[in-house]
PDB file of C-alpha atoms in Angstrom:
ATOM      1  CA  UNK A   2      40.733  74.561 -26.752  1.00 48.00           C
ATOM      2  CA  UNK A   3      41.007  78.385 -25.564  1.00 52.00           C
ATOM      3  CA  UNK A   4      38.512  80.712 -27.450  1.00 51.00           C
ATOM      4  CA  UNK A   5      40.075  83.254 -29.844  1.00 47.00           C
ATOM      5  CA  UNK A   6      38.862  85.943 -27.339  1.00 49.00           C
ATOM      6  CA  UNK A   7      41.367  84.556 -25.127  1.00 51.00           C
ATOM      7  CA  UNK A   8      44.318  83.877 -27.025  1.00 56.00           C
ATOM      8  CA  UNK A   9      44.160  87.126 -28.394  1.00 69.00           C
ATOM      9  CA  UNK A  10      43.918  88.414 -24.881  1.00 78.00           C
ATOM     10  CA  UNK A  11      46.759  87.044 -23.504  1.00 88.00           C
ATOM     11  CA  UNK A  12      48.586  88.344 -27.304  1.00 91.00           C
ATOM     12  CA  UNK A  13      47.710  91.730 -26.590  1.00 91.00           C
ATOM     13  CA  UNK A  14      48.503  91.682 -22.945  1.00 92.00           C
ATOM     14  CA  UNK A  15      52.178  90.694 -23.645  1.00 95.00           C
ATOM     15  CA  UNK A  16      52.320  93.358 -26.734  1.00 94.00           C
ATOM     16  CA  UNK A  17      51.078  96.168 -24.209  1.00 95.00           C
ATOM     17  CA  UNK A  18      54.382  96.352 -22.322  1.00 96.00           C
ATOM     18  CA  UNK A  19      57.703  98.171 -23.898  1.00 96.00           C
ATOM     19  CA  UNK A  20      60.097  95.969 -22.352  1.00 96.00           C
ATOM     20  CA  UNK A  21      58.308  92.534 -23.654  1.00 97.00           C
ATOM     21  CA  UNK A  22      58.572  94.167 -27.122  1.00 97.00           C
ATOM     22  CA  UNK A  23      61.853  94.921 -26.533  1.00 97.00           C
ATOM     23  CA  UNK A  24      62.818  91.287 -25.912  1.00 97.00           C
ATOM     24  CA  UNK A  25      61.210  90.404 -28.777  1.00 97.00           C
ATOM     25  CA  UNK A  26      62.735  92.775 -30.768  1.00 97.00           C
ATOM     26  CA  UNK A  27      65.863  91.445 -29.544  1.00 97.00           C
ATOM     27  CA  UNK A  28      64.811  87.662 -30.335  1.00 98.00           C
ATOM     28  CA  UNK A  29      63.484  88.937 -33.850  1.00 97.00           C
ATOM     29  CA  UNK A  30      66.769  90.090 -34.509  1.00 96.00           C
ATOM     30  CA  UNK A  31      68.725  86.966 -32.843  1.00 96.00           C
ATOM     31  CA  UNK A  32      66.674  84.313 -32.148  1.00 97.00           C
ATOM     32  CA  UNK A  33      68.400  81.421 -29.659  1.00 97.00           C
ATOM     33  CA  UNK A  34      69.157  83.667 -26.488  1.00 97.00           C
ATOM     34  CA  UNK A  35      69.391  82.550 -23.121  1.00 97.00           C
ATOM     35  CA  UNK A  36      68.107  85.155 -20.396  1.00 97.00           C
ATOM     36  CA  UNK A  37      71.602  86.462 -18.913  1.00 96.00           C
ATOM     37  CA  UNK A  38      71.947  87.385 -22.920  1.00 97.00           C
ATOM     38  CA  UNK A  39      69.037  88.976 -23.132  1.00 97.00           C
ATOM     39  CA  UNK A  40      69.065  90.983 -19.559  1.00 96.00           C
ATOM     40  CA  UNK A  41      72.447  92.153 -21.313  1.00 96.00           C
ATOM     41  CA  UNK A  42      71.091  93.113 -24.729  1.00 95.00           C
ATOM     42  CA  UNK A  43      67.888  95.282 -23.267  1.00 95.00           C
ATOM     43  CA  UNK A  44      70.207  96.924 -20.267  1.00 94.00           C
ATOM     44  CA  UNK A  45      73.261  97.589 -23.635  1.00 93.00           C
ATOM     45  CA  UNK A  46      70.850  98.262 -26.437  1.00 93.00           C
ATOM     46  CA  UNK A  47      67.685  99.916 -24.859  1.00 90.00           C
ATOM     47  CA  UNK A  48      68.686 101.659 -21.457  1.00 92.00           C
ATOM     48  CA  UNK A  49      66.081  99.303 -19.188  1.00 90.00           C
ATOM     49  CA  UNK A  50      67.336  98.471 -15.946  1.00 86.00           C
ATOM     50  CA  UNK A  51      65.195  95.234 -15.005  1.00 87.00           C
ATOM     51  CA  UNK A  52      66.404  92.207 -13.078  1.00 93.00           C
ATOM     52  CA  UNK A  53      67.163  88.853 -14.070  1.00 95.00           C
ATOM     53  CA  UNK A  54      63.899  88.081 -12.094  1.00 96.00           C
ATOM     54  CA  UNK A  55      61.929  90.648 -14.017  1.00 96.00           C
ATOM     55  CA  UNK A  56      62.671  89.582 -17.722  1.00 97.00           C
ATOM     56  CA  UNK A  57      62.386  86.127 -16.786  1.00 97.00           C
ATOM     57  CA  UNK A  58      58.461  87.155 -15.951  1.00 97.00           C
ATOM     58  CA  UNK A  59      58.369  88.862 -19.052  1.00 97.00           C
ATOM     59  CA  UNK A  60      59.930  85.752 -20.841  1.00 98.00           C
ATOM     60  CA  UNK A  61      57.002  83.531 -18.953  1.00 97.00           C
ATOM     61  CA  UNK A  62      54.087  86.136 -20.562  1.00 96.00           C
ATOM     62  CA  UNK A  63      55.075  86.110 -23.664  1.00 97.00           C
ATOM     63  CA  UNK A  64      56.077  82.324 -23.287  1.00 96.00           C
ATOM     64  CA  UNK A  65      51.891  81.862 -22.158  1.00 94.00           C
ATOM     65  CA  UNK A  66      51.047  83.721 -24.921  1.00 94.00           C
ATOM     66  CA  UNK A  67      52.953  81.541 -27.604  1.00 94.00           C
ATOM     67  CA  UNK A  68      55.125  84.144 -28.839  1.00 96.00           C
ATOM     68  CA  UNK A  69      57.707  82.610 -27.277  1.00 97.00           C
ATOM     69  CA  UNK A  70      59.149  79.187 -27.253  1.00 97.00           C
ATOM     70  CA  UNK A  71      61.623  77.524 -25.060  1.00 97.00           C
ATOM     71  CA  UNK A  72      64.369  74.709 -25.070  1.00 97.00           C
ATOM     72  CA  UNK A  73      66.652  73.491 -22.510  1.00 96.00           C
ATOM     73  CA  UNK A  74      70.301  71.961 -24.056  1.00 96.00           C
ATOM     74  CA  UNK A  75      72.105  70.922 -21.283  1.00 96.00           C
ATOM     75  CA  UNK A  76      72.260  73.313 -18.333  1.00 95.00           C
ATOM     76  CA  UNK A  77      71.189  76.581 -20.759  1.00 95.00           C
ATOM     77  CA  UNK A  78      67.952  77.389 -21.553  1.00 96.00           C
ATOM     78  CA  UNK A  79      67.428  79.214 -24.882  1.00 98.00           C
ATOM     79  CA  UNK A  80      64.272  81.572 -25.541  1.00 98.00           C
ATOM     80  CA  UNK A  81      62.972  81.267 -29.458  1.00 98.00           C
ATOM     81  CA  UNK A  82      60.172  84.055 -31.375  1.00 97.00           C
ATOM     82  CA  UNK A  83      57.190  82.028 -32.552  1.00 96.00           C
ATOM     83  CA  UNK A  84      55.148  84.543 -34.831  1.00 94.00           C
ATOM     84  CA  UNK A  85      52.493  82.135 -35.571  1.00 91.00           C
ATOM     85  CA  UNK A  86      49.843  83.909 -32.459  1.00 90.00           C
ATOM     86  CA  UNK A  87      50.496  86.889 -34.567  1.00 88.00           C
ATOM     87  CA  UNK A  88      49.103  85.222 -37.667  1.00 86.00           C
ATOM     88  CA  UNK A  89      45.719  84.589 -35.810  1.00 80.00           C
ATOM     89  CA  UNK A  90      45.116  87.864 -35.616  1.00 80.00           C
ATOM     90  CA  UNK A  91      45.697  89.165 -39.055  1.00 82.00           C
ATOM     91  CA  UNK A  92      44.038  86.567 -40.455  1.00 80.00           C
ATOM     92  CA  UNK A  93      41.146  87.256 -38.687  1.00 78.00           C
ATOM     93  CA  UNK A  94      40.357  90.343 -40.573  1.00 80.00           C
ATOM     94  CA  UNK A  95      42.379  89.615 -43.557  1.00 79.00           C
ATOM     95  CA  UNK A  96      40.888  91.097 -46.804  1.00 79.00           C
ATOM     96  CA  UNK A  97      39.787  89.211 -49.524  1.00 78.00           C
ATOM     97  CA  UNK A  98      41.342  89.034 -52.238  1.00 78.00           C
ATOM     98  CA  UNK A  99      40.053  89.404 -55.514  1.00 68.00           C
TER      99      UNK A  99
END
C-alpha cells in the first residue's frame, strides 16, 4: 500500500494544474464524458486550446491519482469524478468534534 505522503502527492500534483481542474469541473458538473466531449467542453466553456493528446494526459494524472475513474462500453470510453482521494485529506486534519 502507497504511504499517505504519496497519495497525497500525486492529489496535489493533479490539483496544481488549471486545465486538470477544469476537467474536473466539467466532470463535477456532468459526470459520464468521453474525451472528444470533454476536449469540446474546456475549448467551448473555458477558452483552452489543448489537444486531444493533451487532455487525454491530463485524464491519465488525475486517473493515477484516483480522482478519476474510467469505463469502457463498447467502443467509448467514459471518464467518471471519484471524490473519495479528496476525503483523505480532509480527514486528515479534521476537527474534533465536541
Amino acid at each position: 500500500m502507497e504511504s499517505w505522503a504519496t497519495l497525497s502527492g500525486d492529489i496535489y500534483r493533479a490539483l496544481a494544474d488549471p486545465t486538470r481542474r477544469a476537467i474536473l469541473d466539467e466532470l463535477q458538473e456532468r459526470n459520464g464524458q468521453t474525451l472528444f466531449e470533454l476536449c469540446a467542453r474546456l475549448i467551448n466553456k473555458h477558452g483552452f486550446s489543448s489537444s486531444r493528446q493533451a487532455v487525454s494526459q491530463h485524464l491519465d494524472v488525475l486517473e493515477a491519482a484516483g480522482l478519476v475513474r474510467t469505463r469502457r462500453e463498447g467502443r467509448y470510453k467514459f471518464h467518471d469524478l471519484d471524490t473519495s482521494p479528496l476525503r483523505t485529506i480532509t480527514d486528515r486534519w479534521q476537527l474534533p468534534t465536541d
